Amino acid sequence: MKTKTEGIKFLPTALDFFEGNWDSDEKCTQKKISERLGVSSSYLSKAKQDNDYARNLKRNLIALVKELGGTYCFDENAFFDGNNNSYPVDEGETPKKIHVQKGVVSPLLLEELSRTNNLYLLMTWTSESCGQLIRKFEENPKLFLGIKNVKLLLLHPNSICAKMRSRELSEKETKGFGQIIEDLEKCVRLPKRIKNNIEVKLYRELPNIRLILCDDLYSYGHYLNNNESSLGHQIMFDPKSDNHKSMAKELRRHFFNIWKNAETFDLESGGKILEQWKAPSYQGYNKEVYDQFIGCHKIYYAQMESDSSHIEYHKTLATIGCGILEIYKNKSGEFKCRFKHEDTTFSETMYGKLIHEGLDNKNILILELKNKSKEQYLKMYFNIRNGKKGNLDSGSYTFIHGNSGKIGNGRALLCPSTKDYEALYPENLQASQILMDKKNKHLHNLGIEGIAYLSNKKNSLLIPESPKENVNHRMDFSGTFKLYSFRKNNSDSSQHKISIAVLEILSSGSVRFKNRIGGFECVGWANKKQGNLYIRIKNSNKNVSRSALFIFKTGINPHPTEKKLPYFYGASVSTTWSKEMPVGAKVILEHCPKKKYDDTTPIKINSDSKDFLKIPECIREKLSDKNENYVGFFE
């Protein structure tokens, strides 16, 4: 804290230092000092009498001390010469220091707790954040009696942050849950006269720092990997000191921002709530979202399938399928599901689970199911607005039927049902018949827009026309693409080929793929993760199974002479088409916004043909044997 005579008391100490450490043969006089300070002698005389004049000289005085081989220590509030002799400044009240120590308990903190009226605590759980301090309170409960207002912020025991912090400490993932429950139980059992002064809230934010805020002392520590906060270094300072007001304001704002959004825990009725909370043996990123979907649902989907013999038979049927889905938790707390449908495509009940695929997004619900023989594979994707279950959530599906060779993908809608799974039966529906009967239960569920969506007579609900709609969940890379790859013929260079396959990515992430005329079409899934685009595909041939995984760099890299054509450079990292496209093969994805998947034909072009020269030069150069390695490929 600055005093009214701060500058006047600082100046004489500096003059004493100059007299004892002058670096000239000439005598140290006021005139010589004034010249070195860059002021007049009369100004220096006024500074000895006037604090404002003296305070303006402070920076110059410290600079001259350094010229004379000395230093000024702010914490000690003293000058030191080259022999480490001290020249302390007597300013009455010196600036407050920042104290750093190992461990959370200190005499300074205990003294402050004995006199503060307000105490604000932000922590994960007490044993990790301030276990030593809590033991002091347990040994001497009277410490609490003088504190009129206590605000305690603990991690919510069922939050993903409690799980992740437990993992960071190399503990079981349920460690935080158990410790926080124990803390809350202790709070519930506190004497009423103490409990009346305490407010407890549970937060789900990322724990960055641990805070202990008193009236005249702030203490904070960090949550480091594999290190309990209470055992690490603690930083303490006076929040009212002019030197620390800005930092104190930031920490206080941090506390109350979290407090504002946290969930209140009632200490009076909290005991009953604690009995209901069970330690989660499984904790997924989307647990809070998945909980809403436990129960039965009707899944309406556009029946779209392909015969195993030829890709040209891929078609949309006239019917809308209505399957029955149940989402439930098993004894381990995992989210499981089962699905039934009378269509021969899904000839038996399928079982699966809710998956996440590394996405931490509350707006996505993904289900993966297989039948008992694992010949049928179904994957469904739904867009959940703002993490809340709606009356009708839009999405899509892909399926592969191993026995018949049928594959398919298309649009789907998720509609919750209040009935039990066993009481519901799957159906095949005619869109025209539904629309004719205004009392039809399916019309009530779907509405005209839902039927139009499934019948493909309206733009997909996944790409809403209104700019107000939330479209953050959409696949950024949707549309028709050409996939270029190079096949080398070691015996005849004229037979080198560039293969051009055709690929379609829906906005939901569903994929269709074809790489030869009369071949077996593939379906699959695309998702963007950590700056890359992953595309997985599988064919419909029941006799020879083919699959592949491509990874593309998602930055658009247009060739300088062809800036209108966006290309995505990548590699084939897993494939059973080893002869045509071996693992490690370079591949290029070209976006074709004006082309339609069904009207585009896959082709293979020999390197000595005229058509070869029609391929963009940048693609020919990057895929040909002129560049056999990956150096510069992604640039």
CSV table of C-alpha atoms in Angstrom, one decimal, residues 297-305 317 319-326 338-351 369-371 376 378 380 397 399 401 411-413 421 424-430 442 454:
chain,number,residue,atom,x,y,z
A,297,HIS,CA,-38.4,-45.5,-29.7
A,298,LYS,CA,-39.9,-46.0,-33.1
A,299,ILE,CA,-37.4,-45.6,-35.9
A,300,TYR,CA,-38.9,-44.5,-39.2
A,301,TYR,CA,-36.6,-44.9,-42.2
A,302,ALA,CA,-36.6,-44.8,-46.0
A,303,GLN,CA,-36.1,-48.3,-47.2
A,304,MET,CA,-33.2,-48.0,-49.5
A,305,GLU,CA,-31.3,-51.1,-50.5
A,317,LEU,CA,-38.4,-48.5,-52.2
A,319,THR,CA,-42.3,-48.1,-48.4
A,320,ILE,CA,-41.2,-46.5,-45.2
A,321,GLY,CA,-39.9,-48.9,-42.5
A,322,CYS,CA,-40.9,-48.6,-38.9
A,323,GLY,CA,-38.6,-50.5,-36.6
A,324,ILE,CA,-38.7,-50.7,-32.8
A,325,LEU,CA,-35.6,-49.6,-30.8
A,326,GLU,CA,-35.0,-49.9,-27.1
A,338,ARG,CA,-31.8,-53.7,-29.4
A,339,PHE,CA,-33.8,-53.3,-32.6
A,340,LYS,CA,-36.4,-55.4,-34.4
A,341,HIS,CA,-38.0,-55.1,-37.8
A,342,GLU,CA,-40.1,-57.4,-39.9
A,343,ASP,CA,-38.3,-56.5,-43.2
A,344,THR,CA,-36.2,-59.4,-44.4
A,345,THR,CA,-33.2,-57.0,-44.4
A,346,PHE,CA,-33.4,-57.2,-40.6
A,347,SER,CA,-34.6,-60.8,-40.3
A,348,GLU,CA,-33.8,-61.1,-36.6
A,349,THR,CA,-33.4,-58.9,-33.5
A,350,MET,CA,-30.2,-56.9,-33.6
A,351,TYR,CA,-28.2,-55.9,-30.5
A,369,LEU,CA,-26.0,-53.0,-33.9
A,370,LYS,CA,-25.3,-56.5,-35.2
A,371,ASN,CA,-27.4,-59.7,-35.2
A,376,GLN,CA,-26.0,-58.1,-40.4
A,378,LEU,CA,-26.5,-51.6,-38.8
A,380,MET,CA,-27.6,-45.2,-37.1
A,397,TYR,CA,-28.5,-45.1,-41.3
A,399,PHE,CA,-26.6,-51.3,-43.2
A,401,HIS,CA,-26.5,-57.8,-44.9
A,411,ARG,CA,-32.6,-41.1,-44.0
A,412,ALA,CA,-34.2,-42.0,-40.6
A,413,LEU,CA,-36.3,-40.3,-37.9
A,421,TYR,CA,-40.6,-52.8,-26.2
A,424,LEU,CA,-44.6,-52.7,-30.0
A,425,TYR,CA,-44.4,-54.3,-33.4
A,426,PRO,CA,-42.5,-53.3,-36.5
A,427,GLU,CA,-44.3,-52.4,-39.7
A,428,ASN,CA,-43.8,-51.6,-43.4
A,429,LEU,CA,-45.8,-48.4,-44.3
A,430,GLN,CA,-47.0,-46.9,-47.5
A,442,HIS,CA,-47.8,-42.6,-37.8
A,454,LEU,CA,-38.3,-40.0,-45.7
